[in-house]
Backbone as ProteinMPNN parsed JSONL, in Angstrom:
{"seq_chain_A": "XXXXXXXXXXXXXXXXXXXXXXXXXXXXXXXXXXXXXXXXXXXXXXXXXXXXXXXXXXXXXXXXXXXXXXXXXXXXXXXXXXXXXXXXXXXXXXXXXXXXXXXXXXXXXXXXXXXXXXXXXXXXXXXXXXXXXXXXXXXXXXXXXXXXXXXXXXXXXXXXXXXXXXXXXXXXXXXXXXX", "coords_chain_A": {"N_chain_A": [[11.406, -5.753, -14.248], [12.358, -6.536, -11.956], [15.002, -7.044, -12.561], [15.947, -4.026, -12.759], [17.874, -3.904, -10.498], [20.133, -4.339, -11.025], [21.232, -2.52, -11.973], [21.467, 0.795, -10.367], [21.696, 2.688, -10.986], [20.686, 3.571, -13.322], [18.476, 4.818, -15.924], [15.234, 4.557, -16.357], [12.084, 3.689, -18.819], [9.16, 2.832, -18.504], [7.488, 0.43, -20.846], [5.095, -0.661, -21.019], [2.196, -1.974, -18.796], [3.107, -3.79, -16.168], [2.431, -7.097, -14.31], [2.987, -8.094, -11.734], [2.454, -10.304, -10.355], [2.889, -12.496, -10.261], [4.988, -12.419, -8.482], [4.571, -13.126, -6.192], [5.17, -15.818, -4.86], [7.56, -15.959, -5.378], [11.189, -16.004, -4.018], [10.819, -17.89, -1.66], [8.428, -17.411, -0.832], [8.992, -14.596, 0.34], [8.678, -12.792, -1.584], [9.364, -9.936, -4.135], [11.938, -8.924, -4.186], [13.328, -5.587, -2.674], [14.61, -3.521, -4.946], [18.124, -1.225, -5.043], [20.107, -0.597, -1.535], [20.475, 0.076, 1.539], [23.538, 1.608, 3.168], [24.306, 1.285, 5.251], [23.573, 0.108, 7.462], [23.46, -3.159, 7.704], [25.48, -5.979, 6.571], [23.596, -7.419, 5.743], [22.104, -6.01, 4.547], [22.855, -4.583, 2.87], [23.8, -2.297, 0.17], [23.806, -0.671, -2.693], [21.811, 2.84, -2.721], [19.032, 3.28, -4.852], [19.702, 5.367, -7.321], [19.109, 6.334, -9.969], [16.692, 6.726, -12.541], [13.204, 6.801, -12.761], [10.481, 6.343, -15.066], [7.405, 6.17, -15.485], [5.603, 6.661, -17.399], [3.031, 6.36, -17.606], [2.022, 3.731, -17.26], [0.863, 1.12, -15.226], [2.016, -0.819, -12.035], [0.612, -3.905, -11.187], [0.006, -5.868, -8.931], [2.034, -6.599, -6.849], [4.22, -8.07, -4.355], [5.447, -8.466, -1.503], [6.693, -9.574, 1.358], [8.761, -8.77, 3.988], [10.432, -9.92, 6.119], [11.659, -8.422, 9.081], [13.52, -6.865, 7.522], [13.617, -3.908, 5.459], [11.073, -2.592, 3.06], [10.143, -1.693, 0.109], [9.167, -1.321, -3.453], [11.264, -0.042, -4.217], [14.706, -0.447, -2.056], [16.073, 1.409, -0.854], [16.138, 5.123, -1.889], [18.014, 8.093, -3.169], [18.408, 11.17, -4.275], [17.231, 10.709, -6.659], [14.451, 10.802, -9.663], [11.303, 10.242, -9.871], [8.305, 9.447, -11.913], [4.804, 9.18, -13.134], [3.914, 6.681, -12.708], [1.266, 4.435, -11.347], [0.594, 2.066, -8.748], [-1.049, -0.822, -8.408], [-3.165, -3.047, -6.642], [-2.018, -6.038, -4.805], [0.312, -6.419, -2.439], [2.649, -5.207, 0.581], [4.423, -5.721, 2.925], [5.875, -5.236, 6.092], [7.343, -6.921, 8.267], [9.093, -7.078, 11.887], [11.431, -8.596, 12.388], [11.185, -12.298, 13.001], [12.666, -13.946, 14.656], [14.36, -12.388, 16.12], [16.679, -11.291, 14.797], [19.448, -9.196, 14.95], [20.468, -6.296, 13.154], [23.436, -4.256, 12.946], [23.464, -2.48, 16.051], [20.16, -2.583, 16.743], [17.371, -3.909, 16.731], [15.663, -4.852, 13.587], [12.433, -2.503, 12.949], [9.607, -2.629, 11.075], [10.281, -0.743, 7.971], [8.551, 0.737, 5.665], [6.866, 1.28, 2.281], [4.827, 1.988, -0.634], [6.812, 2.519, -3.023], [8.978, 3.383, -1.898], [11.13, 2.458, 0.806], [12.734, 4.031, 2.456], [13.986, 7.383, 2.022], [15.264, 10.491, 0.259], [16.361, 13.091, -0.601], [15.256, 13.482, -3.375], [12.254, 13.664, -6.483], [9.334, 13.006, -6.312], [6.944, 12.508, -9.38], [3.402, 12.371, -9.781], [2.582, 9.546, -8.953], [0.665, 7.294, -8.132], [-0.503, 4.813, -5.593], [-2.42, 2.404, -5.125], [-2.405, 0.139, -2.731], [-2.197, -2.254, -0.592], [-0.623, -2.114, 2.848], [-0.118, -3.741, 5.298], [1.792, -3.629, 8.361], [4.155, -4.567, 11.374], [3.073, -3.097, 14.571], [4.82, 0.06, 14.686], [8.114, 1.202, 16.211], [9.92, 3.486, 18.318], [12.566, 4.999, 16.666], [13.429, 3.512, 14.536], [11.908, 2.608, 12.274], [8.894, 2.305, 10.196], [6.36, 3.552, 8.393], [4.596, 4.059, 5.745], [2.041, 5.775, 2.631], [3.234, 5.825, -0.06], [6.246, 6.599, 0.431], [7.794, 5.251, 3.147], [9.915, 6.387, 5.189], [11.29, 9.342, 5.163], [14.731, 10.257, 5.308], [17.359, 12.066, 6.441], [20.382, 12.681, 4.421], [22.739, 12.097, 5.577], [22.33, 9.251, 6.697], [23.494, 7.465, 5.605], [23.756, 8.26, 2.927], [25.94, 10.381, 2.812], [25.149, 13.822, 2.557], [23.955, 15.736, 5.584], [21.479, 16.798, 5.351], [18.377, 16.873, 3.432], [16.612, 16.774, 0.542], [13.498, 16.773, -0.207], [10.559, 16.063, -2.884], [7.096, 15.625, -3.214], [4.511, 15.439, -5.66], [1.354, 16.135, -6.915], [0.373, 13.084, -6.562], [-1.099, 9.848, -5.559], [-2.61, 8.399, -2.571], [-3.965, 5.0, -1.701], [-5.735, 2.233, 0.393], [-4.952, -0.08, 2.587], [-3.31, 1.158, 5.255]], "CA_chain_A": [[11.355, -4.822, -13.129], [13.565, -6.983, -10.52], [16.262, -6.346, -13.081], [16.466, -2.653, -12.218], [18.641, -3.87, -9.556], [21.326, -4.949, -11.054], [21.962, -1.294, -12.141], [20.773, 1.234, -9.333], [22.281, 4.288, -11.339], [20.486, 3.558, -14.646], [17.487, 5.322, -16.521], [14.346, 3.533, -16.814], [11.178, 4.106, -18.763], [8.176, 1.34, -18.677], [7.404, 0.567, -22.088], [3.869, -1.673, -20.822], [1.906, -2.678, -17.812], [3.603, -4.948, -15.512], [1.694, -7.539, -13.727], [3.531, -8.653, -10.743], [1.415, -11.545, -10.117], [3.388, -14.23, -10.01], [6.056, -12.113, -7.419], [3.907, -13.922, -4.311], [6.009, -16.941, -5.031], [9.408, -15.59, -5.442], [11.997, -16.024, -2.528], [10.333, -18.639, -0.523], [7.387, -16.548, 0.089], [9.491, -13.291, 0.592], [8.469, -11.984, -2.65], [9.458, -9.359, -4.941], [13.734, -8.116, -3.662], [13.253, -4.629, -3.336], [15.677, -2.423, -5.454], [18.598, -0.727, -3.565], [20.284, -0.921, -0.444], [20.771, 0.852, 2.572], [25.079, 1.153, 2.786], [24.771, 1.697, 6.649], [22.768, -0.828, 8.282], [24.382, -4.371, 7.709], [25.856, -6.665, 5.137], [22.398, -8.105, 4.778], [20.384, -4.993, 4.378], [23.907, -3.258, 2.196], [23.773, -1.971, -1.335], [23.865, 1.116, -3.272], [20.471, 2.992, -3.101], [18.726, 3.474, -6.848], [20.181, 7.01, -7.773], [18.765, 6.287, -11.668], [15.552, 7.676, -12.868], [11.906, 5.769, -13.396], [9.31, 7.06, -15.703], [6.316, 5.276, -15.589], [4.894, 6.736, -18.78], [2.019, 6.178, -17.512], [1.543, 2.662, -17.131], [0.446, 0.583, -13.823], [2.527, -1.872, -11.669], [-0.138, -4.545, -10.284], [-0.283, -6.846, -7.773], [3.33, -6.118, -6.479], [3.847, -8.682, -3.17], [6.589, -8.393, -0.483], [6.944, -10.069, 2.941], [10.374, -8.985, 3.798], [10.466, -10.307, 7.718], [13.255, -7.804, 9.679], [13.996, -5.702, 6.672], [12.657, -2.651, 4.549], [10.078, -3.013, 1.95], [8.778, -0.948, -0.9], [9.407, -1.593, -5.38], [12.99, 0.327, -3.654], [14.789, -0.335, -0.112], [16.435, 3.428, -0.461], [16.431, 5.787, -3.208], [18.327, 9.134, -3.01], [18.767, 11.623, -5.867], [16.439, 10.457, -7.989], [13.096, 11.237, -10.142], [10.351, 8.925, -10.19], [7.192, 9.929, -12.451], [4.222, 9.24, -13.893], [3.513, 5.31, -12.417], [0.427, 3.785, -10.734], [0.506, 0.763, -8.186], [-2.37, -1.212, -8.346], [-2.886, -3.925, -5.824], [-0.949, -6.814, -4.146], [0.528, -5.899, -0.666], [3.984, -4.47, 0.585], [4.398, -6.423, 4.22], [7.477, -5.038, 6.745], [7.3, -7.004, 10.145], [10.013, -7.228, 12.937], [12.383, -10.022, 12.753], [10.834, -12.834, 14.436], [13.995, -14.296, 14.87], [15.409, -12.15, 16.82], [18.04, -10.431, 14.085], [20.19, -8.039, 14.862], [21.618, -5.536, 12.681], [24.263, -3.372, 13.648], [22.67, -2.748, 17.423], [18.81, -1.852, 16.537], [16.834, -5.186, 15.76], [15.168, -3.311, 12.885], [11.528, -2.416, 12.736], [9.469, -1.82, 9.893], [10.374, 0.792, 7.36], [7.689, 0.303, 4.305], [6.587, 2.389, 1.443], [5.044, 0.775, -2.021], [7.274, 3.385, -3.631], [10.388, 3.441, -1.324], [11.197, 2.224, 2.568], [13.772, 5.082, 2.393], [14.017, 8.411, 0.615], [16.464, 11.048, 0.274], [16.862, 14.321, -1.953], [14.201, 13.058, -4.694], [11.624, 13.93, -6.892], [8.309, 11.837, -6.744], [5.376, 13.428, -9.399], [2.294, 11.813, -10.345], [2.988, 8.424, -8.757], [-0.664, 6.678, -7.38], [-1.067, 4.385, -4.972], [-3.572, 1.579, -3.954], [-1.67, -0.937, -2.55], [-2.022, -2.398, 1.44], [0.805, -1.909, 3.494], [0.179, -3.847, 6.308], [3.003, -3.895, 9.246], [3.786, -4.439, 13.249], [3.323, -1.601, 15.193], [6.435, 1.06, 14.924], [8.505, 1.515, 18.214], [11.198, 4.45, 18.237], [13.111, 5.58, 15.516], [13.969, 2.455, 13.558], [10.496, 1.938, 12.034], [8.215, 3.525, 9.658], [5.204, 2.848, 7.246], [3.619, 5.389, 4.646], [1.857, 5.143, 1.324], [4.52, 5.93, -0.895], [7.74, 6.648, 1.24], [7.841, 4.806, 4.644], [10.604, 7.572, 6.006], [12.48, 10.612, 4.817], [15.794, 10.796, 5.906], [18.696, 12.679, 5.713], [21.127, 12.017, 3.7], [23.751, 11.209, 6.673], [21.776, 7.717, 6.813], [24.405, 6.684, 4.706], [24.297, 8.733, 1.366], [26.597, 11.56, 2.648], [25.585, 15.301, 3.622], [23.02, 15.73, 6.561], [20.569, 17.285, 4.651], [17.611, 15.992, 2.213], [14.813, 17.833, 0.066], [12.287, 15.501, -0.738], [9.662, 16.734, -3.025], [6.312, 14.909, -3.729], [3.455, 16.334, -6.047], [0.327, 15.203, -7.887], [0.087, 11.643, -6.347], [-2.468, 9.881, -4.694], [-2.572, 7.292, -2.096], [-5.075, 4.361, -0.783], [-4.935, 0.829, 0.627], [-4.504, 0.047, 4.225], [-1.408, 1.045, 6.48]], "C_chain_A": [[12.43, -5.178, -12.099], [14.913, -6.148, -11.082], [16.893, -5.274, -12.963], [17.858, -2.627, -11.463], [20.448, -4.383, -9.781], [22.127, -3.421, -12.14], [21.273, 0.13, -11.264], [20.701, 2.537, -9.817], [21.552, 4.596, -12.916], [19.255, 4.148, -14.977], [16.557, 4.503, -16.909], [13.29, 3.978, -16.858], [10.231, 2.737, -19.009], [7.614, 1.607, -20.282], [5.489, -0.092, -21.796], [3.534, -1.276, -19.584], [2.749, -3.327, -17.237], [3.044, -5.673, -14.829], [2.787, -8.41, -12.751], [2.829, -9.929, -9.704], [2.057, -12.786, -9.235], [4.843, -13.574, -8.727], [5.521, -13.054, -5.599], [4.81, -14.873, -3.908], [7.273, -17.147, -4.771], [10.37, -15.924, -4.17], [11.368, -16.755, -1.415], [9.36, -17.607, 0.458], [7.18, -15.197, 0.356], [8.9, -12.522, -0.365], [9.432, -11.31, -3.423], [10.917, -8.776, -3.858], [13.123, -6.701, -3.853], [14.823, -4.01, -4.202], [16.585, -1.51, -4.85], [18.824, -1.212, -2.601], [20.55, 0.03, 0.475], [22.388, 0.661, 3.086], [25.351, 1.125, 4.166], [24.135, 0.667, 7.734], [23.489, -2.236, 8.568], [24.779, -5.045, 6.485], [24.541, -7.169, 4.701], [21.789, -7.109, 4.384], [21.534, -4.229, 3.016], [23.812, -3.124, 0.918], [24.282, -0.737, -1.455], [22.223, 1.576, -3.365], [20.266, 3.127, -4.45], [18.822, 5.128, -6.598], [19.688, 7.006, -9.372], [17.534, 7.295, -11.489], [14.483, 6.319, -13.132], [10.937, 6.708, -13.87], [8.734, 6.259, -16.126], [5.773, 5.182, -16.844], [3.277, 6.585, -18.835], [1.073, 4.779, -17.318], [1.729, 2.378, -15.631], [1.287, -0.973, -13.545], [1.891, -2.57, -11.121], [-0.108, -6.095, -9.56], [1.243, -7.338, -7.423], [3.287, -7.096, -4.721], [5.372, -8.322, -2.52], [5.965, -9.024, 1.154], [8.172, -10.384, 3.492], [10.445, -8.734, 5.875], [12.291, -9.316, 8.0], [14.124, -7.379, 8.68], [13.486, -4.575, 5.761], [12.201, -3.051, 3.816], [9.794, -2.031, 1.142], [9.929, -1.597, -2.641], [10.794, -0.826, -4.848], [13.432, 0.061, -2.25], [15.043, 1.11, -0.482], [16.174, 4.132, -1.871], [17.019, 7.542, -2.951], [19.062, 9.626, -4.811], [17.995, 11.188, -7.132], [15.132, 10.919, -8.744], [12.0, 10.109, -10.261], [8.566, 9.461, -10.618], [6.155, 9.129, -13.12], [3.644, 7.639, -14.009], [2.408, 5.441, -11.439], [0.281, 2.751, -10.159], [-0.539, 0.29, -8.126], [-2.379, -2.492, -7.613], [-2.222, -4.559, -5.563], [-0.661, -5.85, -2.889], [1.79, -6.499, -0.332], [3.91, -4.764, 2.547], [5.868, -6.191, 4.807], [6.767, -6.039, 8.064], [8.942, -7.041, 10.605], [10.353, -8.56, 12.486], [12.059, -10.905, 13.791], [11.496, -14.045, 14.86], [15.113, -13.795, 15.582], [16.884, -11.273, 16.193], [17.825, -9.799, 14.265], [20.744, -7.402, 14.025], [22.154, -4.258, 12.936], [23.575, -3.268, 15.538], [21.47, -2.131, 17.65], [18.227, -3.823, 16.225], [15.005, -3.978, 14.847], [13.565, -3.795, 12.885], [10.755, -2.349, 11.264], [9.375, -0.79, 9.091], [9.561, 0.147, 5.955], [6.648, 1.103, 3.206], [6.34, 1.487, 0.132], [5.819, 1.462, -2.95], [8.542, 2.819, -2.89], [10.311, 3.045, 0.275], [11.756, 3.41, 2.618], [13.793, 6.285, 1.272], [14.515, 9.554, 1.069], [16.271, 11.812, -0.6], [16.275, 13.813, -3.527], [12.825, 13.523, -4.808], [10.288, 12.808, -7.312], [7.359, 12.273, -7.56], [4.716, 11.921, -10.034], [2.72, 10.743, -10.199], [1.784, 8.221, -7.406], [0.153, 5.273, -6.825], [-2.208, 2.774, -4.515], [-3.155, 0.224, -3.73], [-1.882, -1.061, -0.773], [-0.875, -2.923, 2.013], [0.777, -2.245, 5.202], [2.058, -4.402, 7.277], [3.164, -3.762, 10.768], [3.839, -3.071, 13.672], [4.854, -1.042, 15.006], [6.506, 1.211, 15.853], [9.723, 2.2, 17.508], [11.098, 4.915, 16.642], [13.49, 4.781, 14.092], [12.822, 2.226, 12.853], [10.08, 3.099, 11.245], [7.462, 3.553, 8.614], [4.332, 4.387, 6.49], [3.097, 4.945, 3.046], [2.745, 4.692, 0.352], [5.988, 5.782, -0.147], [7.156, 5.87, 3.161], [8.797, 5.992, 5.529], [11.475, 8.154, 4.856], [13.269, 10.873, 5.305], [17.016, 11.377, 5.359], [19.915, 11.806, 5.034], [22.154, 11.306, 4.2], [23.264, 10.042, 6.925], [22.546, 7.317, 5.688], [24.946, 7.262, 3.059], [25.218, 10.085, 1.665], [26.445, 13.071, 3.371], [24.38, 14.602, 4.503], [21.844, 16.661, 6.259], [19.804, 16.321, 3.814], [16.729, 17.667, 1.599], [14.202, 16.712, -0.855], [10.863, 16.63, -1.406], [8.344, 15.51, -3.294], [5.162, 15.531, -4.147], [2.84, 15.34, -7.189], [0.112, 13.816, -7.542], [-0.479, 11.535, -4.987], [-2.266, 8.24, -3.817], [-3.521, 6.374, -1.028], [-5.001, 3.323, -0.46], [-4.68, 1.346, 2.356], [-3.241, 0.003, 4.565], [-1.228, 1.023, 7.715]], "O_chain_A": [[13.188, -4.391, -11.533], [15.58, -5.233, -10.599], [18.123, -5.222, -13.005], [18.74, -1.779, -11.607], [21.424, -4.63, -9.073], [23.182, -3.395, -12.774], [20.254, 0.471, -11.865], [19.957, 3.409, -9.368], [21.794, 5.61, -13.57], [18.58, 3.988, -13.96], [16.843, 3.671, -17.77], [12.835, 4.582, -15.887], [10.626, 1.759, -19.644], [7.382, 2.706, -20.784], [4.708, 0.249, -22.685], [4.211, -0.404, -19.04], [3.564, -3.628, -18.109], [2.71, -4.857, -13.971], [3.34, -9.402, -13.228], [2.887, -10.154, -8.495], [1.876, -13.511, -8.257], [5.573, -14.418, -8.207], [6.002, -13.349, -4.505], [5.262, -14.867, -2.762], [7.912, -18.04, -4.215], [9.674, -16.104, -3.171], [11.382, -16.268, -0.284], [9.387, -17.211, 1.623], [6.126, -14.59, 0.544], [8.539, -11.416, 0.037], [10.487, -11.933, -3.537], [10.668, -8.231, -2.783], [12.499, -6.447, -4.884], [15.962, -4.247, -3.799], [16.028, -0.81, -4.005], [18.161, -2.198, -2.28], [20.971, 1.058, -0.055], [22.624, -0.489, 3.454], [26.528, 0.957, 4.489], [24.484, 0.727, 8.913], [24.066, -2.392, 9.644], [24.376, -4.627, 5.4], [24.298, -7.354, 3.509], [20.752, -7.334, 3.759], [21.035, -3.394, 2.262], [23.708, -4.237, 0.403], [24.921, 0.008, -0.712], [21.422, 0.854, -3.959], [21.22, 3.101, -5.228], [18.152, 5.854, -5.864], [20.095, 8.004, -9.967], [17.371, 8.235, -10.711], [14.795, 5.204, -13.549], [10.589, 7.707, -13.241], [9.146, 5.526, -17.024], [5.478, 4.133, -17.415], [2.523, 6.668, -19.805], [-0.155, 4.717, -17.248], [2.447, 3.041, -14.882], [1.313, -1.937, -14.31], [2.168, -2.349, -9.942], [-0.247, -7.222, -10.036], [1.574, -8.476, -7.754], [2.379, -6.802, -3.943], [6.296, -7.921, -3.227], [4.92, -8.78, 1.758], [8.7, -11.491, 3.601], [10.486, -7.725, 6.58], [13.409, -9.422, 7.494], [15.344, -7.458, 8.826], [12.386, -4.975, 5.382], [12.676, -4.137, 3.483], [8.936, -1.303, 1.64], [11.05, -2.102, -2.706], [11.688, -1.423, -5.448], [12.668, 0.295, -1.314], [14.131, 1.929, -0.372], [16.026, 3.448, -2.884], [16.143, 8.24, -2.439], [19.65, 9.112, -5.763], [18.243, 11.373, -8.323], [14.654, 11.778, -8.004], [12.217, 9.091, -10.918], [7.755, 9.784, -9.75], [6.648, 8.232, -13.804], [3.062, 7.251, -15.022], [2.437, 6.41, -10.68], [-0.299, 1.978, -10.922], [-1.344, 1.1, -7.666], [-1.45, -3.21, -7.982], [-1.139, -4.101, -5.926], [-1.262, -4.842, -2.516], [2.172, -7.635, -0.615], [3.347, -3.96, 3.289], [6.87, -6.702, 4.307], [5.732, -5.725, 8.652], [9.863, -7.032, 9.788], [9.549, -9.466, 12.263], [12.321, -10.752, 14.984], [10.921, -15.015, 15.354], [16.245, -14.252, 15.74], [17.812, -10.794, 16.845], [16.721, -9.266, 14.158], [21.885, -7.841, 13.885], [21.447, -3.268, 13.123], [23.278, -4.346, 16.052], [21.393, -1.26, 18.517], [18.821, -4.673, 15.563], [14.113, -3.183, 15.143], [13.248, -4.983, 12.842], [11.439, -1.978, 10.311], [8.539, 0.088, 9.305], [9.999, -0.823, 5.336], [5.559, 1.468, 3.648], [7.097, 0.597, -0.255], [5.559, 1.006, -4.063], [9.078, 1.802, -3.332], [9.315, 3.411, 0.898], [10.855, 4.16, 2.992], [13.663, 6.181, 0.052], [14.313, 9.811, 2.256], [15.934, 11.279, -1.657], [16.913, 13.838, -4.579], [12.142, 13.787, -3.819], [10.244, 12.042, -8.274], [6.432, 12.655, -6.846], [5.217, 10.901, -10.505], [3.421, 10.41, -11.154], [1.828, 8.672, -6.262], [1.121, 4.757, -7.383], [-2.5, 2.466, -3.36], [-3.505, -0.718, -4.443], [-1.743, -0.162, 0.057], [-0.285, -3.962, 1.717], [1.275, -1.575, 6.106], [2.989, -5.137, 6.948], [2.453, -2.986, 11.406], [4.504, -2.143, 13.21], [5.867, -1.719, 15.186], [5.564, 1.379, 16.628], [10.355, 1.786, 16.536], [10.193, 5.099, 15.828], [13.746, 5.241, 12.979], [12.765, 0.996, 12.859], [10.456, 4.27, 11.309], [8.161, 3.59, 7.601], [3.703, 5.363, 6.899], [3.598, 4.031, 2.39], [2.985, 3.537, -0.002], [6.692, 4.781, -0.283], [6.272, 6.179, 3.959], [8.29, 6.443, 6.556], [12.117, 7.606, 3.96], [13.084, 11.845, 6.039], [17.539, 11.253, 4.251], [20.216, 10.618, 5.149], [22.581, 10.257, 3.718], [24.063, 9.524, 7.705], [21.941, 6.75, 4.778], [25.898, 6.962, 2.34], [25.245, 10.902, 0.745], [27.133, 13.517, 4.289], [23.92, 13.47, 4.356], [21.345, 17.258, 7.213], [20.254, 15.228, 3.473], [16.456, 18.812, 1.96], [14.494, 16.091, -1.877], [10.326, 17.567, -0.816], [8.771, 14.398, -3.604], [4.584, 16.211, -3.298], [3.27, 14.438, -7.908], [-0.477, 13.236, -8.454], [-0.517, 12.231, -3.972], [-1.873, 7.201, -4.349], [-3.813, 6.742, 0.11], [-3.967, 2.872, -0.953], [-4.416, 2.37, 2.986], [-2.342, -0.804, 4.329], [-0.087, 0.958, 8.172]]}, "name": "protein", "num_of_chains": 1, "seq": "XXXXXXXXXXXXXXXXXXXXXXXXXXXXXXXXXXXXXXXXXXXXXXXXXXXXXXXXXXXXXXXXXXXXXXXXXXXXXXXXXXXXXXXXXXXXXXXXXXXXXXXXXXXXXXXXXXXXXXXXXXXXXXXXXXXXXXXXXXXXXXXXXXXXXXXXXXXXXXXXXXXXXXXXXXXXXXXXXXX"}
């Protein structure tokens, strides 16, 4: 699953289950990297968002962890242009707080943006993609911030992928777990 990331543009269908179990551990605590980057924010936050495809097939990603202190969180930081079908999250917990350090990037010290699907989302297709994952995070202040089941924020595409437009669709999916 991490692997995704080392192609953002590529086609991917789950052949199994995945048990993300052992992600608690990963990164000194941080957990599970999400997938994607945001190209506008800073060198630490910068990538390419995942423009590929995921088809779940029907199998469940469980116990999925993140504690990504003063940066976006969800199984993607951005995703624009893409399809994502037919997956189920099943516990573990998707943690944005504020930088409590004090980082700056660019001149916002960023809030949380957190989604167990996507922090970010852009001109994509989400169907039949459940849910029950807890998404705790610090209160949101302004515009920099932003917590939801699946997508934490919808923005246009001028957040870095280009026009100033989006169309975000999402259908058939279900979402539970505290936010």
């Amino acid at each position: 699953l991490q692997n995704m990331s080392e192609d953002p543009y590529g086609h991917y269908t789950l052949a199994n289950d995945i048990d993300c179990s052992a992600s608690a551990d990963w990164n000194n605590g941080q957990g599970f990297v999400p997938i994607g980057g945001l190209e506008v924010l800073s060198d630490a936050l910068s990538g390419t968002p995942f423009t590929g495809t995921l088809d779940g097939a029907g199998h469940k990603i469980t116990n999925l962890t993140m504690n990504r202190p003063g940066a976006p969180a969800g199984l993607f930081m951005s995703i624009d242009g893409t399809t994502i079908k037919d997956l189920t999250f099943d516990g573990g917990q998707i943690a944005g707080t504020r930088a409590n350090d004090g980082t700056v990037y660019t001149d916002l010290i960023i809030n949380p943006v957190v989604g167990t699907l996507a922090a970010v989302a852009s001109n994509s297709v989400i169907d039949n993609v459940d849910s029950n994952i807890d998404l705790p995070s610090d209160p949101v202040y302004g515009l920099n911030g932003g917590a939801g089941g699946l997508v934490g924020i919808v923005m246009p595409s001028i957040f870095g992928f280009g026009t100033a437009t989006t169309n975000m669709t999402i259908t058939n999916s279900d979402v539970s777990g505290d936010v």
